[in-house]
Coordinates of C-alpha atoms in Angstrom, one line a residue:
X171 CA -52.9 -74.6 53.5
X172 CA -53.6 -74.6 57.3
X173 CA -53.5 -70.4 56.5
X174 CA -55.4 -70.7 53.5
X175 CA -58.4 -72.9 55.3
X176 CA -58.0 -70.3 58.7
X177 CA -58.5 -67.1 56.0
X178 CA -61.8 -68.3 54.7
X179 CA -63.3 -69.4 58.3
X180 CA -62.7 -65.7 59.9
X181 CA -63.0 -63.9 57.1
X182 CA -66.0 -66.1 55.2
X183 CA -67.5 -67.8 58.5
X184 CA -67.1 -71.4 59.0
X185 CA -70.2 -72.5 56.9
X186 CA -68.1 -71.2 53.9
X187 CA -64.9 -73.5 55.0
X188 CA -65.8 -76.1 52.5
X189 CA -63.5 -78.5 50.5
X190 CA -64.8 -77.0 47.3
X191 CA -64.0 -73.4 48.1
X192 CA -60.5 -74.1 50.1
X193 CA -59.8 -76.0 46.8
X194 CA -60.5 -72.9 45.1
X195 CA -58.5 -70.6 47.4
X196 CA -55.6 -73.2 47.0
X197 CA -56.5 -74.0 43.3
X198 CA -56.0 -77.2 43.9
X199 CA -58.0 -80.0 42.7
X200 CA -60.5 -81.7 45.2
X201 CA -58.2 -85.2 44.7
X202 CA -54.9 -83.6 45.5
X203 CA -56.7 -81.6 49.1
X204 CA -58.3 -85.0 50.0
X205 CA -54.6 -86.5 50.6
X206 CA -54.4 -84.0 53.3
X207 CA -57.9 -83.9 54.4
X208 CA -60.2 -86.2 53.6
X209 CA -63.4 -84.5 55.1
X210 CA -64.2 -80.9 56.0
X211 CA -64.5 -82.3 59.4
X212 CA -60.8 -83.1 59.6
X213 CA -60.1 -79.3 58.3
X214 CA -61.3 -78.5 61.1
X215 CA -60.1 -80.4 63.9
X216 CA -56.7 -79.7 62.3
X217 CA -57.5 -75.8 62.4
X218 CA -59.0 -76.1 65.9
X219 CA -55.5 -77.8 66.9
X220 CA -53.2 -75.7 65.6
X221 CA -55.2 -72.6 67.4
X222 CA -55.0 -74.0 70.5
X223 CA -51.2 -74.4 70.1
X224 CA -50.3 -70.9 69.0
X225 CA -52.7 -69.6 72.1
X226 CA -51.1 -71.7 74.2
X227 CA -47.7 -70.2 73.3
X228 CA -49.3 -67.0 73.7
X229 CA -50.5 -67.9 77.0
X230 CA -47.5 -69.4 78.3
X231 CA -45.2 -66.2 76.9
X232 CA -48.2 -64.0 79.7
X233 CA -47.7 -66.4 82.4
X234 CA -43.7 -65.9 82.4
X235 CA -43.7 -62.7 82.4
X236 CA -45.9 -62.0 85.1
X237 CA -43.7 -64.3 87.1
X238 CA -40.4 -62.6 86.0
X239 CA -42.0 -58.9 86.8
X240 CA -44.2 -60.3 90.1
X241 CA -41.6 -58.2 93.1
X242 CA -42.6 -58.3 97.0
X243 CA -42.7 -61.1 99.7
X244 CA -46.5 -61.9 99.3
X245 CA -47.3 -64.9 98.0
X246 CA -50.9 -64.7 97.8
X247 CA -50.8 -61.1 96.3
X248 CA -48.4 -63.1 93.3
X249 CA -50.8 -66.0 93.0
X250 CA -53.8 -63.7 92.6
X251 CA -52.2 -62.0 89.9
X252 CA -50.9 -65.0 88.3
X253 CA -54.8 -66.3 87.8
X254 CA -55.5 -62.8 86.9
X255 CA -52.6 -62.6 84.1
X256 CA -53.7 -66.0 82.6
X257 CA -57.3 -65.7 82.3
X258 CA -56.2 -61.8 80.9
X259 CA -54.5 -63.4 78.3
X260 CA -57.5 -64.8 76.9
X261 CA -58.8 -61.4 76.4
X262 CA -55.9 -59.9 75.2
X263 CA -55.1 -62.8 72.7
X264 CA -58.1 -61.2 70.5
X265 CA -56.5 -58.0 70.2
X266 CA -52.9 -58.8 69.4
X267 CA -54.0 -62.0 66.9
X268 CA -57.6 -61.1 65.9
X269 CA -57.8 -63.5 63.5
X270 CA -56.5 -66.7 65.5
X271 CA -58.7 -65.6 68.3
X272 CA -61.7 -64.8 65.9
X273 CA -61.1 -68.9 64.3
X274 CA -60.9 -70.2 68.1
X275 CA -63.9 -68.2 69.3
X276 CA -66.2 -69.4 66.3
X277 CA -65.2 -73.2 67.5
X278 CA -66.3 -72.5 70.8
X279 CA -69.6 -70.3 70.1
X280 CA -71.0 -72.4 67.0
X281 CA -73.8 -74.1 68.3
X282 CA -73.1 -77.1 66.0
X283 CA -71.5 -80.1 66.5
X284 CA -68.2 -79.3 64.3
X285 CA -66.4 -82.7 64.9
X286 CA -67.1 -86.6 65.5
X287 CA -66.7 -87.7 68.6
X288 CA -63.6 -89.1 67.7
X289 CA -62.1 -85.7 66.5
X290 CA -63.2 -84.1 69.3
X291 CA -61.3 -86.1 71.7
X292 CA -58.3 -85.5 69.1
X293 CA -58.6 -81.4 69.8
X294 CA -58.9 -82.3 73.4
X295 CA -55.5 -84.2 73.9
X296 CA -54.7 -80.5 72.7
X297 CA -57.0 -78.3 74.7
X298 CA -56.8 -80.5 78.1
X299 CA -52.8 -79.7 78.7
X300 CA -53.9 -76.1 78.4
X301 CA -57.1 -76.2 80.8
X302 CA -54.8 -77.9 83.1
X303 CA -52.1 -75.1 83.1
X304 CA -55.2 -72.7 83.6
X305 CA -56.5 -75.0 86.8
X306 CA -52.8 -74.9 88.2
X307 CA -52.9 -71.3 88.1
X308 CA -56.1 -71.7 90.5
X309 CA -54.7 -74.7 92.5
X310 CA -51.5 -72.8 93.5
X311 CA -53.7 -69.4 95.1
X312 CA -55.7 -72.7 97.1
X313 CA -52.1 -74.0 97.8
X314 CA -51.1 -70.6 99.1
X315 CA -54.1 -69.6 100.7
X316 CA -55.1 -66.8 98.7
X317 CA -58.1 -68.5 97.6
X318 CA -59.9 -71.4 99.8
X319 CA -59.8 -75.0 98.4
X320 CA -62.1 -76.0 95.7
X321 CA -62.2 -78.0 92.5
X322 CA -59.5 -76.0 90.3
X323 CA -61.1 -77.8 86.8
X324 CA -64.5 -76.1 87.8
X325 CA -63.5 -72.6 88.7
X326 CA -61.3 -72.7 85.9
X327 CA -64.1 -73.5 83.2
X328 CA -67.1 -71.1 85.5
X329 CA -64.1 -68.2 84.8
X330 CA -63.2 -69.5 81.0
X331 CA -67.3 -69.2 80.1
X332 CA -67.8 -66.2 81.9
X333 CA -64.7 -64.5 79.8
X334 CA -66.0 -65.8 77.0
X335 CA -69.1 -64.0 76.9
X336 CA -68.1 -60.9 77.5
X337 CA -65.5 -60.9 74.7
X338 CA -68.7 -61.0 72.4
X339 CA -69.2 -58.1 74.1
X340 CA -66.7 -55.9 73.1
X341 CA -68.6 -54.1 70.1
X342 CA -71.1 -52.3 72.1
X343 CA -68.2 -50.3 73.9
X344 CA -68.1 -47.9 71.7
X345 CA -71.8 -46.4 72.8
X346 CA -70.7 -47.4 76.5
X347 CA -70.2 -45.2 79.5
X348 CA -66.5 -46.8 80.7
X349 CA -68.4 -48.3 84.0
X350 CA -70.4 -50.9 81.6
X351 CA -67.4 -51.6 78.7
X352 CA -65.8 -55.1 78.8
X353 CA -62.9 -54.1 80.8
X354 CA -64.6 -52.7 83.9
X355 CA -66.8 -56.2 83.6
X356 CA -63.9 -58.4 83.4
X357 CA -62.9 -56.5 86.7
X358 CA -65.9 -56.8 88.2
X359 CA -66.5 -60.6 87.0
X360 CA -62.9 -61.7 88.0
X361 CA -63.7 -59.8 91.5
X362 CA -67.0 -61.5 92.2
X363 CA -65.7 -64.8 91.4
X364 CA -62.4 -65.1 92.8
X365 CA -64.2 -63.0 96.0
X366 CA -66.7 -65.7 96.5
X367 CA -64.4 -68.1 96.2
X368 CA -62.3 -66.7 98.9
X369 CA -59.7 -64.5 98.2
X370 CA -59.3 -61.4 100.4
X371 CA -60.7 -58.1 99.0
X372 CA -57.8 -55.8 99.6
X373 CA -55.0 -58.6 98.4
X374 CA -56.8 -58.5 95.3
X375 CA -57.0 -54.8 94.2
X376 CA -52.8 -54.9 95.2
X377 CA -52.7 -58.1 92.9
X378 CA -54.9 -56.1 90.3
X379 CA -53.0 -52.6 90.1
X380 CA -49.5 -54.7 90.5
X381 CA -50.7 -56.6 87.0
X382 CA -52.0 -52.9 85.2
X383 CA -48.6 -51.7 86.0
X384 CA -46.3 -54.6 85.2
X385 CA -48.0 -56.4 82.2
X386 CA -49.1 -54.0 79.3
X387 CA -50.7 -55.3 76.9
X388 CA -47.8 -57.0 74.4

């Protein structure tokens, strides 16, 4: 059903996720889906939940083996490439599951209010464990000394928001010189941030070529 319902939003755009049409998808009758859902609204806190989950298995799967491959003595190098790894993930997520990542963007980017207040603190008993495991990533270069302290939460959502927008981005790279396409941005984005916020310039092209060569893309 769940499939069914996540189909029609990345295929059809969320406007066309309505109870009438997943009915018709299902061919099910409008009675017998409102014993699972009882609003369109609750369609889509339950689609925006399961998303999460699966990303955050996703996520999780990058993290370890960065940490399994990461070789050498220093720890900052390591920590660097951890926060690199996990906020690569996000990027690479929409090329290995298009449509998950596609369903979890439109969430994000629809300017609408998709959920009650109620249902959105339900998605975000899901979404804060993850945005937590993100700001550890962060919290652990302070820890180490590869970056200087700061609020983890924020630079974890400034580096989330900024990745997000250039994923909308990568359509236009195919009338790009390589110097202005979404992965020479991300590198220059995740080098201006995590520059400014104190990590040391050298230490983070080692952490960056040590990633390229030990985490292809799965």
């Amino acid at each position: 059903m769940l499939e069914t319902a996540m189909t029609i939003a990345t295929t059809e755009g969320l406007e066309a996720l309505t109870i009438a049409r997943l009915c018709e998808a299902l061919q099910m009758s409008i009675g017998g889906l409102y014993r699972y859902f009882p609003s369109k609204e609750a369609i889509y806190t339950a689609l925006q939940t399961e998303t999460i989950l699966r990303f955050q298995v996703f996520w999780q799967e990058a993290v370890d083996r960065a940490r399994s491959a990461a070789t050498g003595a220093d720890a900052q190098a390591i920590a660097l490439q951890l926060v690199g790894v996990g906020f690569q993930a996000y990027l690479d997520h929409a090329v290995a599951v298009p449509v998950e990542h596609r369903l979890m963007d439109s969430f994000l980017s629809s300017p609408d209010q998709l959920l009650s207040d109620d249902q959105a603190r339900q998605v975000e008993t899901v979404l804060g464990p993850l945005v937590a495991d993100f700001a550890g990533l962060f919290a652990a270069a302070a820890a180490c000394g590869a970056l200087a302290p700061g609020d983890a939460l924020v630079r974890t959502h400034v580096t989330w928001a900024a990745l997000h927008g250039l994923d909308h981005m990568r359509k236009r790279d195919r009338i790009l010189p390589e110097a202005l396409r979404v992965g020479a941005l991300v590198t220059a984005t995740m080098d201006a941030l995590l520059i400014g916020w104190g990590a040391d310039p050298v230490r983070l092209n080692a952490s960056r070529n040590s990633q390229a060569q030990q985490l292809p893309l799965p």
